[in-house]
Short mmCIF file of C-alpha atoms and ligand atoms in Angstrom, two decimals:
data_model
loop_
_atom_site.label_atom_id
_atom_site.label_comp_id
_atom_site.label_asym_id
_atom_site.label_seq_id
_atom_site.Cartn_x
_atom_site.Cartn_y
_atom_site.Cartn_z
CA UNK A 1 -13.58 -15.18 -7.41
CA UNK A 2 -13.38 -17.94 -4.83
CA UNK A 3 -12.50 -17.08 -1.27
CA UNK A 4 -11.83 -18.91 1.99
CA UNK A 5 -15.61 -19.05 2.44
CA UNK A 6 -15.96 -21.37 -0.55
CA UNK A 7 -13.62 -24.15 0.58
CA UNK A 8 -13.58 -26.85 3.24
CA UNK A 9 -10.17 -26.98 4.89
CA UNK A 10 -10.91 -29.42 7.71
CA UNK A 11 -7.79 -31.56 8.18
CA UNK A 12 -6.15 -30.01 5.13
CA UNK A 13 -2.78 -28.31 4.85
CA UNK A 14 -3.41 -24.72 3.83
CA UNK A 15 -0.55 -22.54 2.60
CA UNK A 16 -1.44 -18.88 3.16
CA UNK A 17 0.60 -16.17 1.44
CA UNK A 18 0.45 -13.08 3.63
CA UNK A 19 2.26 -9.76 3.34
CA UNK A 20 4.22 -9.63 6.60
CA UNK A 21 6.71 -7.19 5.09
CA UNK A 22 6.62 -4.97 8.16
CA UNK A 23 9.12 -2.32 9.25
CA UNK A 24 11.59 -3.63 11.85
CA UNK A 25 13.92 -1.67 14.11
CA UNK A 26 16.42 -3.61 16.20
CA UNK A 27 14.29 -6.72 15.82
CA UNK A 28 11.10 -4.91 16.92
CA UNK A 29 8.08 -4.46 14.65
CA UNK A 30 7.35 -0.73 14.43
CA UNK A 31 4.07 -0.94 12.50
CA UNK A 32 1.98 -4.08 12.88
CA UNK A 33 -1.02 -3.07 10.75
CA UNK A 34 -0.23 -5.75 8.18
CA UNK A 35 -0.21 -8.43 10.89
CA UNK A 36 -3.50 -7.29 12.36
CA UNK A 37 -5.05 -7.13 8.89
CA UNK A 38 -4.10 -10.76 8.24
CA UNK A 39 -5.81 -12.12 11.36
CA UNK A 40 -9.38 -12.63 10.07
CA UNK A 41 -8.30 -15.13 7.40
CA UNK A 42 -5.94 -16.96 9.76
CA UNK A 43 -8.61 -17.19 12.47
CA UNK A 44 -11.19 -18.49 10.02
CA UNK A 45 -8.84 -21.24 8.79
CA UNK A 46 -7.98 -22.24 12.38
CA UNK A 47 -11.66 -22.34 13.32
CA UNK A 48 -12.39 -24.55 10.31
CA UNK A 49 -9.75 -27.07 11.41
CA UNK A 50 -7.11 -26.39 8.76
CA UNK A 51 -3.38 -26.87 9.24
CA UNK A 52 -2.34 -23.31 8.61
CA UNK A 53 1.09 -22.76 7.01
CA UNK A 54 1.85 -19.04 6.71
CA UNK A 55 4.48 -17.58 4.39
CA UNK A 56 5.68 -14.11 3.40
CA UNK A 57 8.67 -12.13 2.23
CA UNK A 58 10.38 -9.51 4.38
CA UNK A 59 12.56 -6.78 2.91
CA UNK A 60 14.98 -7.54 0.13
CA UNK A 61 17.50 -10.19 1.25
CA UNK A 62 18.22 -10.91 -2.45
CA UNK A 63 18.28 -14.68 -2.20
CA UNK A 64 20.51 -14.96 0.85
CA UNK A 65 19.54 -15.76 4.41
CA UNK A 66 20.06 -12.51 6.33
CA UNK A 67 19.37 -12.90 10.06
CA UNK A 68 18.10 -9.32 10.38
CA UNK A 69 15.43 -10.12 7.78
CA UNK A 70 14.23 -13.32 9.45
CA UNK A 71 10.48 -13.61 10.04
CA UNK A 72 11.12 -14.93 13.56
CA UNK A 73 9.89 -11.72 15.29
CA UNK A 74 6.69 -11.89 13.24
CA UNK A 75 5.97 -15.41 14.54
CA UNK A 76 6.36 -14.14 18.11
CA UNK A 77 4.02 -11.17 17.60
CA UNK A 78 1.47 -13.22 15.65
CA UNK A 79 1.35 -15.76 18.50
CA UNK A 80 0.44 -12.93 20.87
CA UNK A 81 -2.14 -11.45 18.52
CA UNK A 82 -3.79 -14.84 17.88
CA UNK A 83 -3.53 -16.07 21.45
CA UNK A 84 -2.13 -19.33 20.15
CA UNK A 85 1.35 -20.53 19.26
CA UNK A 86 2.59 -19.73 15.77
CA UNK A 87 5.50 -22.09 15.44
CA UNK A 88 8.39 -20.63 13.48
CA UNK A 89 9.74 -23.13 10.95
CA UNK A 90 13.30 -21.77 11.01
CA UNK A 91 14.73 -23.02 7.75
CA UNK A 92 17.17 -21.07 5.58
CA UNK A 93 15.89 -23.03 2.56
CA UNK A 94 12.32 -21.95 3.43
CA UNK A 95 10.98 -25.34 2.29
CA UNK A 96 13.89 -27.44 3.62
CA UNK A 97 14.05 -30.35 6.06
CA UNK A 98 13.09 -28.26 9.10
CA UNK A 99 10.01 -26.83 7.45
CA UNK A 100 8.90 -30.22 6.13
CA UNK A 101 9.33 -31.78 9.55
CA UNK A 102 7.33 -28.97 11.17
CA UNK A 103 4.51 -29.43 8.65
CA UNK A 104 4.48 -33.20 9.15
CA UNK A 105 3.87 -32.71 12.88
CA UNK A 106 0.95 -30.32 12.50
CA UNK A 107 -2.46 -31.05 13.98
CA UNK A 108 -5.75 -29.53 12.81
CA UNK A 109 -5.91 -25.88 13.88
CA UNK A 110 -2.13 -25.54 14.28
CA UNK A 111 -0.31 -22.58 12.75
CA UNK A 112 3.28 -22.38 11.55
CA UNK A 113 5.20 -19.63 9.79
CA UNK A 114 7.85 -20.38 7.16
CA UNK A 115 11.06 -18.36 6.86
CA UNK A 116 11.33 -15.30 4.56
CA UNK A 117 10.52 -16.51 1.04
CA UNK A 118 13.13 -14.12 -0.38
CA UNK A 119 15.89 -16.13 1.31
CA UNK A 120 15.52 -18.11 -1.92
CA UNK A 121 16.84 -16.42 -5.05
CA UNK A 122 14.16 -18.07 -7.24
CA UNK A 123 11.36 -16.34 -5.33
CA UNK A 124 11.51 -13.02 -7.17
CA UNK A 125 12.16 -14.75 -10.51
CA UNK A 126 8.94 -16.72 -10.20
CA UNK A 127 10.91 -19.92 -10.88
CA UNK A 128 9.25 -23.35 -11.15
CA UNK A 129 11.43 -25.22 -8.67
CA UNK A 130 10.65 -23.13 -5.61
CA UNK A 131 7.01 -22.74 -6.70
CA UNK A 132 6.69 -26.56 -6.78
CA UNK A 133 8.37 -26.91 -3.39
CA UNK A 134 5.91 -24.47 -1.85
CA UNK A 135 2.96 -26.21 -3.50
CA UNK A 136 4.18 -29.61 -2.25
CA UNK A 137 3.61 -28.45 1.33
CA UNK A 138 -0.12 -27.95 0.96
CA UNK A 139 -3.49 -29.18 -0.27
CA UNK A 140 -4.94 -25.70 -0.69
CA UNK A 141 -3.38 -22.29 -1.38
CA UNK A 142 -4.81 -19.01 -0.07
CA UNK A 143 -3.48 -15.69 -1.31
CA UNK A 144 -4.10 -12.94 1.22
CA UNK A 145 -1.07 -10.80 0.37
CA UNK A 146 -2.61 -7.73 -1.25
CA UNK A 147 0.52 -5.69 -0.52
CA UNK A 148 2.51 -8.06 -2.76
CA UNK A 149 -0.15 -8.47 -5.47
CA UNK A 150 1.76 -6.25 -7.93
CA UNK A 151 4.65 -8.75 -7.88
CA UNK A 152 4.68 -12.02 -9.84
CA UNK A 153 6.76 -14.19 -7.53
CA UNK A 154 6.84 -17.91 -6.65
CA UNK A 155 4.98 -17.57 -3.38
CA UNK A 156 2.02 -15.64 -4.79
CA UNK A 157 1.91 -16.47 -8.51
CA UNK A 158 4.15 -19.46 -9.41
CA UNK A 159 2.76 -21.65 -6.66
CA UNK A 160 -0.77 -21.42 -8.06
CA UNK A 161 0.33 -23.45 -11.12
CA UNK A 162 1.06 -26.45 -8.94
CA UNK A 163 -1.90 -26.54 -6.57
CA UNK A 164 -5.41 -27.81 -7.28
CA UNK A 165 -7.15 -25.09 -5.34
CA UNK A 166 -6.15 -21.45 -5.01
CA UNK A 167 -8.46 -18.88 -3.42
CA UNK A 168 -8.18 -15.38 -1.99
CA UNK A 169 -8.36 -14.48 1.70
CA UNK A 170 -10.52 -11.89 3.43
CA UNK A 171 -7.92 -9.13 3.33
CA UNK A 172 -7.32 -9.53 -0.38
CA UNK A 173 -11.07 -9.54 -0.97
CA UNK A 174 -11.64 -6.46 1.16
CA UNK A 175 -8.87 -4.50 -0.55
CA UNK A 176 -10.14 -5.38 -4.01
CA UNK A 177 -13.74 -4.57 -3.06
CA UNK A 178 -12.90 -1.15 -1.60
CA UNK A 179 -10.37 -0.03 -4.16
CA UNK A 180 -12.25 -1.63 -7.05
CA UNK A 181 -15.59 -0.09 -6.15
CA UNK A 182 -14.04 3.30 -5.53
CA UNK A 183 -12.31 3.42 -8.86
CA UNK A 184 -14.76 1.60 -11.12
CA UNK A 185 -18.12 2.13 -9.53
CA UNK A 186 -17.83 5.17 -7.27
CA UNK A 187 -20.64 6.96 -5.59
CA UNK A 188 -20.31 10.54 -6.89
CA UNK A 189 -18.95 13.13 -6.44
CA UNK A 190 -15.71 11.14 -6.56
CA UNK A 191 -12.63 13.08 -5.42
CA UNK A 192 -9.07 11.79 -5.62
CA UNK A 193 -6.22 13.43 -3.73
CA UNK A 194 -2.68 12.77 -4.86
CA UNK A 195 0.49 13.87 -3.17
CA UNK A 196 3.99 12.59 -2.57
CA UNK A 197 7.30 13.55 -4.03
CA UNK A 198 7.28 12.56 -7.65
CA UNK A 199 5.07 13.10 -10.67
CA UNK A 200 6.99 10.34 -12.46
CA UNK A 201 5.87 7.67 -9.99
CA UNK A 202 2.23 8.69 -10.39
CA UNK A 203 1.99 9.41 -14.12
CA UNK A 204 -0.32 6.52 -14.90
CA UNK A 205 -2.35 7.12 -11.76
CA UNK A 206 -3.06 10.74 -12.73
CA UNK A 207 -3.88 9.72 -16.27
CA UNK A 208 -6.20 6.88 -15.23
CA UNK A 209 -7.95 8.82 -12.48
CA UNK A 210 -8.73 11.70 -14.85
CA UNK A 211 -10.99 9.22 -16.66
CA UNK A 212 -12.83 8.41 -13.44
CA UNK A 213 -13.04 11.29 -10.98
CA UNK A 214 -15.10 14.46 -10.69
CA UNK A 215 -12.32 16.33 -8.89
CA UNK A 216 -8.59 15.66 -8.82
CA UNK A 217 -6.55 17.35 -6.11
CA UNK A 218 -2.79 17.48 -6.49
CA UNK A 219 -0.63 18.54 -3.54
CA UNK A 220 2.70 17.52 -2.08
CA UNK A 221 6.10 17.53 -3.74
CA UNK A 222 4.72 16.80 -7.15
CA UNK A 223 2.63 19.95 -7.25
CA UNK A 224 5.77 22.10 -7.80
CA UNK A 225 6.32 20.50 -11.20
CA UNK A 226 2.79 21.65 -12.11
CA UNK A 227 3.49 25.07 -10.67
CA UNK A 228 6.69 25.47 -12.71
CA UNK A 229 4.92 24.19 -15.83
CA UNK A 230 2.46 27.06 -15.41
CA UNK A 231 5.35 29.52 -15.32
CA UNK A 232 5.62 29.88 -11.55
CA UNK A 233 8.75 30.39 -9.46
CA UNK A 234 9.42 27.38 -7.28
CA UNK A 235 12.82 28.21 -5.76
CA UNK A 236 14.64 25.00 -4.88
CA UNK A 237 11.45 22.95 -4.48
CA UNK A 238 11.26 19.40 -5.78
CA UNK A 239 10.71 19.41 -9.51
CA UNK A 240 11.00 16.96 -12.38
CA UNK A 241 11.83 19.04 -15.42
CA UNK A 242 11.23 16.08 -17.74
CA UNK A 243 7.58 16.13 -16.72
CA UNK A 244 6.69 19.79 -17.30
CA UNK A 245 4.98 19.03 -20.60
CA UNK A 246 3.23 16.05 -19.06
CA UNK A 247 1.88 18.30 -16.32
CA UNK A 248 0.47 20.66 -18.96
CA UNK A 249 -1.01 17.73 -20.89
CA UNK A 250 -2.77 16.49 -17.75
CA UNK A 251 -4.18 19.96 -17.07
CA UNK A 252 -5.52 20.01 -20.62
CA UNK A 253 -6.97 16.52 -20.25
CA UNK A 254 -8.74 17.55 -17.05
CA UNK A 255 -10.30 20.50 -18.88
CA UNK A 256 -11.43 18.34 -21.80
CA UNK A 257 -12.93 15.75 -19.46
CA UNK A 258 -14.69 18.35 -17.33
CA UNK A 259 -12.70 17.24 -14.28
CA UNK A 260 -12.04 19.91 -11.70
CA UNK A 261 -8.27 19.93 -11.13
CA UNK A 262 -7.24 21.61 -7.90
CA UNK A 263 -3.64 22.63 -7.23
CA UNK A 264 -2.29 24.44 -4.17
CA UNK A 265 -2.94 28.19 -4.14
CA UNK A 266 -0.33 28.82 -1.45
CA UNK A 267 2.58 27.02 0.18
CA UNK A 268 4.52 26.87 3.42
CA UNK A 269 8.13 27.26 2.43
CA UNK A 270 11.43 26.93 4.29
CA UNK A 271 14.98 28.21 3.78
CA UNK A 272 16.44 24.76 4.48
CA UNK A 273 15.15 21.21 4.61
CA UNK A 274 14.58 20.99 8.35
CA UNK A 275 11.76 21.43 10.83
CA UNK A 276 13.33 24.47 12.51
CA UNK A 277 14.25 26.44 9.39
CA UNK A 278 12.78 29.89 8.73
CA UNK A 279 9.24 29.54 7.46
CA UNK A 280 7.01 31.73 5.26
CA UNK A 281 3.66 31.33 3.55
CA UNK A 282 3.61 32.47 -0.07
CA UNK A 283 1.27 32.23 -3.04
CA UNK A 284 1.77 29.37 -5.46
CA UNK A 285 4.49 30.16 -7.97
CA UNK A 286 6.01 32.90 -5.83
CA UNK A 287 8.72 30.95 -4.01
CA UNK A 288 11.90 33.05 -3.72
CA UNK A 289 15.31 31.77 -4.83
CA UNK A 290 16.90 29.47 -2.26
CA UNK A 291 13.56 28.64 -0.58
CA UNK A 292 11.80 25.33 -0.82
CA UNK A 293 8.13 24.34 -0.81
CA UNK A 294 7.59 22.06 2.19
CA UNK A 295 3.81 21.94 2.60
CA UNK A 296 0.58 23.30 1.20
CA UNK A 297 -0.49 26.62 2.78
CA UNK A 298 -3.54 27.55 4.91
CA UNK A 299 -5.66 28.82 1.98
CA UNK A 300 -5.02 25.55 0.17
CA UNK A 301 -6.04 23.58 3.24
CA UNK A 302 -9.41 25.35 3.14
CA UNK A 303 -9.77 24.85 -0.61
CA UNK A 304 -9.05 21.12 -0.40
CA UNK A 305 -11.27 20.61 2.66
CA UNK A 306 -14.13 22.37 0.86
CA UNK A 307 -13.65 20.11 -2.17
CA UNK A 308 -14.08 16.91 -0.15
CA UNK A 309 -16.89 18.19 2.07
CA UNK A 310 -19.73 17.03 -0.15
CA UNK A 311 -17.91 14.15 -1.81
CA UNK A 312 -19.36 10.66 -1.63
CA UNK A 313 -16.12 8.84 -2.41
CA UNK A 314 -12.58 10.04 -1.64
CA UNK A 315 -9.37 8.22 -2.48
CA UNK A 316 -6.14 9.65 -1.07
CA UNK A 317 -2.59 8.66 -1.92
CA UNK A 318 0.49 10.66 -0.92
CA UNK A 319 1.16 13.30 1.74
CA UNK A 320 0.71 17.05 1.15
CA UNK A 321 4.12 18.00 2.53
CA UNK A 322 7.03 16.86 4.67
CA UNK A 323 4.69 15.50 7.35
CA UNK A 324 7.54 13.90 9.30
CA UNK A 325 8.47 17.46 10.37
CA UNK A 326 5.78 18.86 12.70
CA UNK A 327 6.01 22.36 11.20
CA UNK A 328 5.21 20.94 7.77
CA UNK A 329 2.59 18.38 8.78
CA UNK A 330 -0.28 20.94 8.81
CA UNK A 331 -1.40 20.34 5.24
CA UNK A 332 -1.40 16.55 5.53
CA UNK A 333 -3.22 16.81 8.84
CA UNK A 334 -5.81 19.21 7.38
CA UNK A 335 -6.56 16.74 4.60
CA UNK A 336 -6.76 13.85 7.09
CA UNK A 337 -9.17 15.90 9.20
CA UNK A 338 -11.27 16.85 6.18
CA UNK A 339 -11.59 13.17 5.29
CA UNK A 340 -12.43 12.28 8.88
CA UNK A 341 -15.20 14.92 8.83
CA UNK A 342 -16.94 13.96 5.58
CA UNK A 343 -19.66 11.33 5.26
CA UNK A 344 -17.94 10.03 2.15
CA UNK A 345 -16.41 6.60 1.80
CA UNK A 346 -12.76 7.40 2.44
CA UNK A 347 -10.02 5.16 1.12
CA UNK A 348 -6.36 5.65 1.89
CA UNK A 349 -3.75 4.18 -0.42
CA UNK A 350 -1.00 2.44 1.49
CA UNK A 351 2.58 3.50 2.06
CA UNK A 352 3.23 7.06 3.22
CA UNK A 353 -0.38 8.24 3.31
CA UNK A 354 -1.45 5.25 5.44
CA UNK A 355 1.47 5.93 7.78
CA UNK A 356 0.59 9.65 7.93
CA UNK A 357 -3.07 9.01 8.73
CA UNK A 358 -2.12 6.59 11.50
CA UNK A 359 0.67 8.74 12.97
CA UNK A 360 -1.62 11.79 13.01
CA UNK A 361 -4.29 9.76 14.81
CA UNK A 362 -7.03 9.65 12.15
CA UNK A 363 -6.69 5.92 11.35
CA UNK A 364 -10.00 4.82 12.84
CA UNK A 365 -11.91 7.62 11.08
CA UNK A 366 -11.24 6.27 7.58
CA UNK A 367 -13.45 3.74 5.82
CA UNK A 368 -10.50 1.74 4.52
CA UNK A 369 -6.73 2.04 4.81
CA UNK A 370 -5.00 -0.14 2.27
CA UNK A 371 -2.16 -2.43 3.34
CA UNK A 372 -0.64 -2.08 -0.12
CA UNK A 373 1.77 0.71 -1.09
CA UNK A 374 2.94 -0.21 -4.59
CA UNK A 375 -0.02 -2.55 -5.01
CA UNK A 376 -2.66 0.10 -4.29
CA UNK A 377 -0.88 2.52 -6.61
CA UNK A 378 -0.90 -0.02 -9.46
CA UNK A 379 -4.55 -0.69 -8.73
CA UNK A 380 -5.26 3.04 -9.10
CA UNK A 381 -3.36 2.95 -12.39
CA UNK A 382 -6.00 0.53 -13.62
CA UNK A 383 -3.52 -2.34 -13.99
CA UNK A 384 -4.38 -5.97 -13.41
CA UNK A 385 -2.37 -7.20 -10.45
CA UNK A 386 -0.60 -10.54 -11.15
CA UNK A 387 -1.16 -11.79 -7.60
CA UNK A 388 -4.90 -11.27 -7.94
CA UNK A 389 -5.10 -12.68 -11.45
CA UNK A 390 -3.23 -15.89 -10.51
CA UNK A 391 -5.54 -16.71 -7.60
CA UNK A 392 -8.60 -15.97 -9.73
CA UNK A 393 -7.51 -18.19 -12.61
CA UNK A 394 -7.71 -21.39 -10.59
C1 3PG B 401 5.38 -3.60 -0.09
O1 3PG B 401 5.75 -3.34 1.06
O2 3PG B 401 5.04 -2.72 -0.92
C2 3PG B 401 5.24 -5.03 -0.48
O3 3PG B 401 5.44 -5.87 0.61
C3 3PG B 401 6.14 -5.39 -1.63
O4 3PG B 401 7.47 -5.29 -1.26
P1 3PG B 401 8.59 -5.07 -2.37
O5 3PG B 401 8.45 -3.68 -2.87
O6 3PG B 401 9.92 -5.34 -1.67
O7 3PG B 401 8.35 -6.07 -3.47
#
């Protein structure tokens, strides 16, 4: 696949699709990892004398300009991070008169940011009109939005039909290299750790990973469905009754494939869903009526840590418990610590697990933390991501 290293952008208008879909609170960016991760590509294009036109979606404005979902605060923060002005092309039409005028005034090495691409209803429908408008702004298109790669929208897929050159940026390349190598060409033993609330959202991930890993660890909310499927008592823990048979099928598949499947052996449970509820530690499948599984227990922490100790590759997606509550963050923290302590290549899927690792202070101990939530999950499912495919086809 061609990257920004394979093109000459001197004096050219370069449209760069980034994923600046960052959390905002009262107009302030509360997690800027996605901005920081986009800098290498932007800096490279500036250094090479390109006219750098950045674009992204933010939230779900559903085709209407919503001031609280404007990318204006991102332009301000990016200017600070780059140490150079990122001019905000405020334009409710995204590619309207204001944006065109701003592009026309650009000099080599200048950077501008377009307004939220989802202000336009066609964006999420991958329509031709908006795709053409975006393409008309540039000579070259760079897709660096890994976090959006599981979507087929105008600004990452449609636009590639109407440009002569489409390449991937450094972030996209890095994500694909790390996740791709881990899943398809892992150094073994290869251990995957899955958590999070729902089995249903990770069905294909479990199924695909069972074909690849040596050990699969399942913790978090979804482990109670497995526990119930095995005949355990789970009290009022999260459970998807429609997936009990699936859980059994996956356990059987693991056995047939010779994959070690590890489930929690104990749990921290609470009598209400709050940090200061009454807490007990019980064995798996022995949760009393009215109590809820909130975290893996201390024996499980040891078991999981032992399983990753001698691993060479570890992929982790999904927290082990309600890590937002300090009393139920122990399991997630124990796994983060175990990953920090191994010599393995450690890869964190985006979304909640990336947030957990960063909040708990283990961010710089991991080999790679993905900027993609949904995108990294679909990658782990073994799916081809439309955003990646479109840039590669050119
Ligand atoms: C994400 O945050 O997962 C991506 O930016 C995609 O956003 P979306 O789920 O709104 O399409």
